[in-house]
Structures are given as C-alpha cells and as structure tokens.
Amino acid sequence: MASLSNWFRYVSTKCGYSVSLYQKTHGRVDAKSLDTIIKTILMGKLTFLHKSKGEEVAPTIGTQGGTFLVRRIPRADATNVFVGDLVVLKDPINSDKYLVRRLAAIEGHEMASADEKDEPFVLEKNECWVLAENEDLKPKDSYDSRSFGPVTMKDIIGRAIYCLRNDVDHGPVNNSHLSTSEDSPVLAMELDVDEMKKNHKQ
C-alpha cells in the first residue's frame, strides 16, 4: 500500500502532467481549461505499457523481449529527462514505430567520434543523443544516434520505469538518480505487475 507521502507526491505529479499535456495540445492555460485539466487529473494515468524486443535492449529485457511500464512525458526537455534515463521515443526514420534507448547526452554536450576523421560537434538546443543498451553491439549494428544522428527532445514520449522480462523476473529500471526519485510515487501508485504479465503474454 502506498504511503501518504507517495500519494501527495503522486497527485502533485498528476497536476503538473495535466497542465503540461493541456499546454502541449491547446496552448496557454486559462480559466476555461480548468475543467479539462481536472478531468485529466481524476481519470488519466501517468503510465502505459510498451512491449519491446531486439538486441539493442537485450541486457535490460533479455533475448526474448519484455514489457516496460512507461511514464508519460508530454513535453520532454532538459528539466524532466536526464542523462542516464531509459527513454521511449519515436523512431526518427519510421515515426509509426517506437524505440527504447538510453539517453546519453543532451543539448550543449560536445560529441566526439572514435574516428579521428570526424569533427567534434555540440548538440544544439532541444537535441539529444540516444544509445542502444547493448554495449556488446558494434556501432554499425546499433540502431541509435550513431546511425541516425541526434534526435529532438520532442520525439521522447516517456521514460521506462519498470521492466517485466517474464513472470518471475521483473523490477525497476535503472535510471538517473533524479528520475528515480521523481518516478517513485508514480511507480508506487500505478505499478500493476499482474496487468503487465497479461500484456506480456498477449
């Protein structure tokens, strides 16, 4: 059972999420928007389930794939996603698909290549660099920023906070310290392992 502290933090997080979601879809918040925001707070969930598989995320989900509990992030930026987070983002090549990758760098970070022929460059505003989880993959075999380049922060739709590999192997995802702290009330209130198991078997 979630503690009272987690409950208050969860409600506060839902309020922030609801306002951010409204601003993203409608623009500025005014008195007329309060009804919509309150409905989102009362009825909306901060998470969704996402099934994933592939060598790129094999160390986290295993070779057979897994199901992630993902915290929704309507407007990703450097204040709510952090280096070290496992994020879910739109595939920059095929926007109908989603990728799970580790956030390796954000705007302002200088990027250098292992190839001395490549010039270093700095990530521009709202850009980020994502990498496959599987460090054993060669860069040419990893479908990540090393192959498709920087992606925009707006392509990030959420952060993976819990992973289920099978009925007995599941647990929280290792993210940045800041994200782990921010996501703890969401995890306490919305984690349903039984639901994840059902989804995983479908």
Backbone as numpy.savetxt, mean C-alpha at the origin, in Angstrom:
# Nx Ny Nz CAx CAy CAz Cx Cy Cz
-10.15 -8.59 21.33 -11.00 -7.40 21.33 -10.12 -6.15 21.33
-10.46 -5.18 20.49 -9.65 -3.97 20.37 -9.78 -3.10 21.61
-8.68 -2.46 21.98 -8.69 -1.58 23.15 -9.43 -0.28 22.83
-9.81 0.45 23.88 -10.49 1.74 23.70 -9.59 2.71 22.96
-8.29 2.67 23.26 -7.32 3.53 22.58 -7.30 3.25 21.08
-7.27 1.95 20.72 -7.29 1.60 19.30 -8.58 2.05 18.63
-9.68 1.94 19.36 -10.97 2.34 18.79 -10.98 3.83 18.48
-10.51 4.65 19.40 -10.47 6.10 19.17 -9.52 6.44 18.02
-8.37 5.79 17.97 -7.42 6.03 16.88 -8.01 5.59 15.55
-8.76 4.51 15.57 -9.40 4.01 14.36 -10.44 5.00 13.84
-11.28 5.50 14.72 -12.30 6.48 14.33 -11.64 7.74 13.78
-10.58 8.19 14.41 -9.84 9.36 13.94 -9.26 9.11 12.55
-8.72 7.91 12.35 -8.16 7.54 11.05 -9.26 7.51 9.98
-10.43 6.99 10.33 -11.54 6.94 9.38 -12.01 8.35 9.01
-11.99 9.25 9.96 -12.38 10.64 9.68 -11.41 11.25 8.67
-10.11 11.07 8.91 -9.11 11.61 7.99 -9.23 10.99 6.61
-9.46 9.69 6.57 -9.63 8.98 5.30 -10.84 9.51 4.54
-11.95 9.68 5.23 -13.20 10.11 4.59 -13.06 11.51 3.99
-12.42 12.40 4.72 -12.20 13.76 4.21 -11.27 13.72 2.99
-10.20 12.95 3.09 -9.24 12.84 1.99 -9.90 12.25 0.74
-10.73 11.23 0.93 -11.43 10.60 -0.19 -12.38 11.59 -0.85
-13.10 12.37 -0.04 -14.03 13.35 -0.59 -13.28 14.41 -1.38
-12.17 14.89 -0.83 -11.38 15.91 -1.52 -10.86 15.39 -2.85
-10.47 14.13 -2.88 -9.94 13.56 -4.12 -11.01 13.50 -5.21
-12.24 13.16 -4.83 -13.29 12.96 -5.83 -14.14 14.20 -6.09
-14.23 15.11 -5.12 -15.13 16.26 -5.28 -14.47 17.63 -5.15
-13.25 17.67 -4.68 -12.61 18.97 -4.45 -12.70 19.38 -3.00
-12.91 20.68 -2.76 -12.87 21.17 -1.38 -14.07 20.69 -0.56
-13.85 20.65 0.74 -14.89 20.23 1.68 -15.67 21.45 2.16
-17.00 21.35 2.15 -17.85 22.42 2.67 -18.98 21.80 3.49
-19.89 22.63 3.96 -20.98 22.15 4.82 -21.84 21.10 4.13
-22.03 21.23 2.81 -22.87 20.29 2.07 -22.24 18.89 1.98
-20.93 18.85 2.13 -20.23 17.56 1.98 -20.23 16.73 3.26
-20.61 17.33 4.38 -20.52 16.64 5.67 -21.35 15.36 5.71
-22.52 15.37 5.07 -23.39 14.19 5.06 -22.69 13.01 4.39
-22.07 13.27 3.25 -21.35 12.22 2.52 -20.17 11.71 3.34
-19.44 12.62 3.96 -18.27 12.25 4.76 -18.69 11.39 5.95
-19.77 11.78 6.62 -20.25 11.02 7.79 -20.69 9.62 7.38
-21.36 9.49 6.23 -21.77 8.17 5.75 -20.55 7.28 5.49
-19.49 7.88 4.93 -18.27 7.12 4.67 -17.63 6.67 5.97
-17.65 7.54 6.98 -17.08 7.19 8.29 -17.85 6.02 8.91
-19.18 6.08 8.82 -20.01 5.07 9.47 -20.04 3.74 8.72
-20.01 3.79 7.39 -20.22 2.57 6.61 -18.97 2.07 5.86
-18.03 2.95 5.59 -16.89 2.56 4.77 -15.84 1.77 5.53
-15.09 0.96 4.79 -13.98 0.22 5.38 -12.67 0.84 4.88
-11.66 0.75 5.70 -10.36 1.31 5.34 -9.48 0.29 4.63
-9.96 -0.95 4.49 -9.14 -2.00 3.91 -9.89 -2.76 2.82
-9.11 -3.48 2.01 -9.67 -4.42 1.04 -8.68 -5.58 0.90
-9.15 -6.68 0.32 -8.30 -7.85 0.13 -7.76 -7.87 -1.29
-6.49 -8.25 -1.41 -5.85 -8.30 -2.73 -5.02 -9.57 -2.83
-5.34 -10.42 -3.82 -4.57 -11.65 -4.04 -3.40 -11.34 -4.96
-2.27 -11.95 -4.66 -1.08 -11.68 -5.44 -0.24 -12.94 -5.55
0.51 -13.05 -6.63 1.45 -14.14 -6.79 2.54 -13.69 -7.77
3.60 -14.46 -7.82 4.69 -14.12 -8.71 6.01 -14.09 -7.99
7.07 -14.27 -8.74 8.40 -14.30 -8.14 8.79 -13.00 -7.46
8.23 -11.88 -7.97 8.62 -10.57 -7.44 8.28 -10.40 -5.96
7.20 -11.05 -5.50 6.82 -10.92 -4.09 6.92 -12.26 -3.34
7.63 -13.21 -3.94 7.72 -14.56 -3.36 8.24 -14.61 -1.93
9.22 -13.81 -1.52 9.67 -13.92 -0.13 8.60 -13.59 0.90
7.66 -12.74 0.52 6.60 -12.32 1.44 5.40 -13.25 1.39
5.00 -13.68 0.20 3.77 -14.47 0.08 4.00 -15.94 -0.23
5.25 -16.33 -0.46 5.51 -17.73 -0.80 5.33 -17.97 -2.29
5.76 -19.11 -2.74 5.74 -19.41 -4.17 4.32 -19.65 -4.71
3.38 -20.01 -3.84 2.01 -20.28 -4.29 1.12 -19.03 -4.29
1.66 -17.91 -3.87 0.85 -16.69 -3.81 0.19 -16.52 -2.46
-0.44 -15.38 -2.27 -1.08 -15.10 -0.99 -2.13 -14.02 -1.12
-2.78 -13.73 0.00 -3.79 -12.68 0.06 -3.34 -11.61 1.04
-3.37 -10.38 0.58 -2.99 -9.24 1.41 -4.22 -8.51 1.91
-4.15 -8.04 3.15 -5.10 -7.05 3.65 -4.44 -5.71 3.38
-5.11 -4.87 2.60 -4.50 -3.62 2.14 -5.26 -2.42 2.70
-4.52 -1.51 3.32 -5.13 -0.27 3.80 -5.25 0.70 2.63
-6.45 1.21 2.42 -6.68 2.16 1.33 -5.98 3.49 1.62
-5.36 4.06 0.58 -4.75 5.38 0.68 -5.24 6.19 -0.52
-6.26 7.05 -0.34 -6.85 7.75 -1.48 -5.93 8.78 -2.12
-5.05 9.39 -1.34 -4.15 10.40 -1.88 -2.75 10.17 -1.32
-2.02 9.29 -1.96 -0.69 8.94 -1.47 0.29 10.08 -1.70
1.05 10.39 -0.65 2.13 11.37 -0.77 3.17 11.06 0.30
4.18 11.90 0.39 5.30 11.63 1.30 4.93 11.75 2.77
3.67 12.15 3.07 3.24 12.24 4.47 2.48 11.00 4.93
2.10 10.11 3.99 1.33 8.94 4.42 1.82 7.61 3.87
2.82 7.62 3.00 3.52 6.39 2.62 5.01 6.67 2.75
5.75 5.67 3.21 7.14 5.91 3.58 8.06 4.84 3.00
9.31 5.22 2.84 10.31 4.27 2.34 10.30 3.03 3.24
10.24 1.86 2.62 10.17 0.61 3.37 8.78 0.00 3.38
7.77 0.76 2.96 6.40 0.25 2.94 6.19 -0.69 1.75
5.37 -1.72 1.96 4.96 -2.60 0.88 3.65 -2.03 0.34
3.70 -1.48 -0.88 2.55 -0.75 -1.41 1.90 -1.50 -2.57
0.62 -1.21 -2.77 -0.12 -1.72 -3.91 -0.32 -0.54 -4.85
0.06 -0.71 -6.11 -0.01 0.38 -7.07 -0.50 -0.10 -8.42
-1.01 0.84 -9.19 -1.43 0.52 -10.56 -0.19 0.17 -11.37
-0.31 -0.87 -12.18 0.76 -1.24 -13.10 0.95 -0.08 -14.08
2.16 0.51 -14.15 2.35 1.66 -15.05 2.24 1.31 -16.53
2.37 0.05 -16.86 2.25 -0.38 -18.25 0.82 -0.80 -18.58
0.16 -1.47 -17.62 -1.20 -1.95 -17.81 -2.04 -1.49 -16.61
-2.75 -0.39 -16.78 -3.47 0.22 -15.65 -4.64 -0.62 -15.14
-4.98 -1.71 -15.83 -6.04 -2.61 -15.36 -5.52 -3.59 -14.31
-4.21 -3.65 -14.14 -3.61 -4.57 -13.18 -2.96 -3.80 -12.03
-2.69 -4.53 -10.94 -2.06 -3.93 -9.77 -0.82 -4.74 -9.38
0.17 -4.03 -8.87 1.42 -4.64 -8.43 1.58 -4.45 -6.93
2.31 -5.37 -6.30 2.71 -5.21 -4.91 4.23 -5.08 -4.92
4.72 -3.93 -4.51 6.15 -3.65 -4.55 6.57 -2.88 -3.29
7.88 -2.92 -3.01 8.43 -2.22 -1.84 8.83 -0.80 -2.25
8.37 0.18 -1.50 8.73 1.58 -1.77 10.18 1.80 -1.34
11.04 2.10 -2.33 12.48 2.20 -2.06 12.99 3.63 -1.97
12.30 4.56 -2.63 12.75 5.96 -2.61 11.58 6.85 -3.00
11.63 8.10 -2.51 10.58 9.07 -2.83 11.22 10.34 -3.37
10.39 11.32 -3.67 10.86 12.58 -4.26 12.06 13.16 -3.50
13.03 13.66 -4.28 14.22 14.27 -3.68 15.38 13.32 -3.51
15.12 12.02 -3.58 16.19 11.02 -3.44 16.99 10.95 -4.74
18.31 10.88 -4.59 19.17 10.72 -5.77 19.31 9.24 -6.08
19.10 8.89 -7.32 19.18 7.50 -7.76 20.44 7.29 -8.59
21.20 6.27 -8.26 22.41 5.94 -8.99 22.31 4.50 -9.49
22.84 4.25 -10.66 22.79 2.92 -11.26 24.08 2.16 -10.98
23.98 0.84 -10.97 25.17 0.00 -10.84 26.01 0.11 -12.11
25.39 0.52 -13.20 26.09 0.70 -14.47 26.68 2.11 -14.49
28.00 2.21 -14.55 28.67 3.52 -14.51 28.34 4.40 -15.70
27.81 3.81 -16.76 27.45 4.59 -17.95 26.19 5.42 -17.72
25.38 5.00 -16.75 24.13 5.72 -16.47 24.39 6.90 -15.53
23.82 8.04 -15.88 23.96 9.24 -15.05 23.01 9.16 -13.85
23.47 9.60 -12.66 22.56 9.67 -11.51 21.44 10.68 -11.80
20.29 10.51 -11.15 19.20 11.47 -11.31 18.45 11.58 -10.00
17.70 12.65 -9.84 16.93 12.89 -8.62 15.45 12.69 -8.93
14.76 11.97 -8.06 13.32 11.78 -8.23 12.60 13.11 -8.07
11.73 13.42 -9.01 11.03 14.69 -8.99 9.83 14.65 -8.04
9.19 15.80 -7.89 8.04 15.90 -6.98 6.98 14.88 -7.34
6.49 14.18 -6.32 5.44 13.16 -6.44 5.88 11.90 -7.19
7.18 11.74 -7.40 7.68 10.51 -7.99 8.21 9.58 -6.91
8.20 8.28 -7.19 8.78 7.32 -6.27 9.38 6.16 -7.06
10.16 5.35 -6.35 10.88 4.22 -6.95 10.46 2.97 -6.19
9.97 1.98 -6.91 9.50 0.75 -6.27 10.31 -0.45 -6.75
10.54 -1.40 -5.84 11.35 -2.57 -6.15 10.61 -3.86 -5.80
10.93 -4.91 -6.53 10.40 -6.24 -6.22 10.93 -6.68 -4.86
10.14 -7.48 -4.16 10.54 -8.01 -2.86 11.68 -9.02 -2.97
11.69 -9.76 -4.04 12.64 -10.86 -4.21 14.00 -10.33 -4.64
14.93 -10.24 -3.69 16.25 -9.71 -3.97 17.11 -10.69 -4.77
16.66 -11.94 -4.88 17.41 -12.93 -5.66 17.20 -12.76 -7.16
16.16 -12.03 -7.55 15.91 -11.80 -8.97 16.91 -10.80 -9.53
17.37 -11.05 -10.74 18.25 -10.11 -11.42 17.42 -8.91 -11.86
18.04 -7.72 -11.92 17.27 -6.53 -12.31 16.47 -6.70 -13.60
17.03 -7.39 -14.58 16.33 -7.54 -15.86 15.10 -8.46 -15.73
15.07 -9.28 -14.67 13.94 -10.20 -14.46 12.91 -9.64 -13.48
13.20 -8.49 -12.89 12.31 -7.89 -11.89 11.45 -6.83 -12.56
10.16 -7.04 -12.51 9.25 -6.05 -13.09 9.01 -4.96 -12.05
9.89 -3.96 -12.05 9.81 -2.88 -11.07 10.41 -1.62 -11.69
10.74 -0.63 -10.88 11.23 0.64 -11.41 12.53 0.51 -12.20
13.25 -0.58 -11.99 14.46 -0.78 -12.79 14.13 -1.09 -14.24
12.89 -1.52 -14.50 12.48 -1.78 -15.88 11.53 -0.71 -16.42
10.63 -0.19 -15.57 9.68 0.81 -16.07 9.92 2.21 -15.54
10.94 2.40 -14.72 11.30 3.73 -14.25 10.48 4.21 -13.06
10.61 5.50 -12.70 9.85 6.04 -11.57 8.35 5.99 -11.84
7.57 5.90 -10.78 6.11 5.97 -10.89 5.63 7.15 -10.06
4.43 7.63 -10.35 3.90 8.75 -9.59 3.23 8.23 -8.32
3.28 9.03 -7.28 2.67 8.63 -6.01 1.18 8.38 -6.15
0.53 9.08 -7.09 -0.92 8.92 -7.25 -1.28 7.52 -7.74
-0.28 6.78 -8.27 -0.54 5.40 -8.70 -0.64 4.43 -7.52
-0.18 4.86 -6.34 -0.27 4.03 -5.14 -1.70 4.10 -4.60
-2.33 2.94 -4.44 -3.72 2.93 -3.96 -3.83 2.42 -2.52
-2.76 1.81 -2.01 -2.84 1.28 -0.65 -1.53 0.71 -0.17
-1.54 0.29 1.09 -0.36 -0.31 1.72 -0.76 -1.67 2.28
0.00 -2.71 1.93 -0.27 -4.05 2.45 0.10 -4.09 3.92
-0.84 -4.50 4.78 -0.57 -4.49 6.23 -0.63 -5.88 6.87
-1.19 -6.85 6.14 -1.27 -8.22 6.67 -1.24 -9.17 5.48
-0.58 -10.31 5.66 -0.47 -11.26 4.56 -0.85 -12.66 5.02
-1.68 -13.32 4.23 -2.04 -14.71 4.49 -1.50 -15.57 3.35
-0.57 -16.46 3.69 0.02 -17.37 2.70 -0.79 -18.66 2.61
-1.24 -19.15 3.77 -2.14 -20.30 3.83 -2.84 -20.27 5.18
-3.63 -21.28 5.48 -4.46 -21.28 6.70 -3.67 -21.13 7.99
-2.42 -21.59 8.00 -1.65 -21.53 9.24 -0.47 -20.57 9.18
-0.18 -20.05 8.01 0.97 -19.15 7.84 0.47 -17.77 7.43
0.36 -16.88 8.40 -0.09 -15.52 8.13 0.38 -14.59 9.24
0.44 -13.30 8.93 0.88 -12.33 9.93 1.04 -10.94 9.34
1.37 -9.96 10.20 1.53 -8.58 9.73 2.69 -8.46 8.75
2.56 -7.53 7.84 3.62 -7.24 6.87 4.64 -6.30 7.52
5.90 -6.52 7.23 6.95 -5.62 7.72 6.96 -4.34 6.89
6.54 -3.24 7.52 6.55 -1.93 6.88 7.41 -0.98 7.69
7.48 0.27 7.27 8.25 1.27 8.01 7.67 1.42 9.42
8.48 1.91 10.33 8.04 2.09 11.72 6.83 3.02 11.80
6.87 4.11 11.04 5.76 5.08 11.05 4.46 4.43 10.57
4.54 3.69 9.48 3.33 3.05 8.94 2.79 1.98 9.88
3.69 1.20 10.47 3.25 0.16 11.40 2.46 0.76 12.55
2.93 1.90 13.07 2.23 2.58 14.15 0.88 3.12 13.68
0.86 3.75 12.50 -0.39 4.33 11.98 -1.42 3.27 11.63
-0.95 2.11 11.19 -1.87 1.06 10.73 -2.36 0.14 11.85
-1.76 0.22 13.03 -2.11 -0.72 14.10 -3.59 -0.66 14.50
-4.22 0.53 14.62 -5.66 0.51 14.95 -6.52 -0.04 13.82
-6.11 0.17 12.58 -6.84 -0.36 11.43 -6.77 -1.88 11.44
-5.58 -2.40 11.72 -5.39 -3.84 11.79 -6.21 -4.44 12.92
-6.24 -3.75 14.07 -6.99 -4.25 15.23 -8.49 -4.30 14.97
-9.00 -3.35 14.19 -10.45 -3.25 13.98 -10.95 -3.98 12.73
-10.12 -4.12 11.71 -10.63 -4.65 10.44 -10.03 -6.00 10.01
-9.06 -6.51 10.74 -8.49 -7.81 10.37 -9.50 -8.93 10.65
-9.80 -9.71 9.62 -10.68 -10.87 9.74 -9.98 -12.02 9.01
-9.23 -12.82 9.76 -8.45 -13.90 9.16 -9.35 -14.92 8.47
-10.51 -15.21 9.04 -11.43 -16.17 8.42 -11.89 -15.68 7.05
-12.17 -14.39 6.94 -12.56 -13.83 5.65 -11.40 -13.93 4.65
-10.19 -13.68 5.14 -9.02 -13.78 4.27 -8.83 -15.22 3.77
-9.08 -16.19 4.65 -8.94 -17.60 4.26 -9.95 -17.97 3.18
-11.19 -17.49 3.34 -12.22 -17.77 2.33 -11.85 -17.17 0.99
-11.39 -15.92 1.03 -11.00 -15.23 -0.20 -9.81 -15.93 -0.87
-8.88 -16.42 -0.06 -7.68 -17.05 -0.57 -8.00 -18.35 -1.33
-9.07 -19.05 -0.87 -9.42 -20.33 -1.48 -10.27 -20.18 -2.73
-10.79 -19.00 -2.97 -11.67 -18.78 -4.13 -10.87 -18.74 -5.44
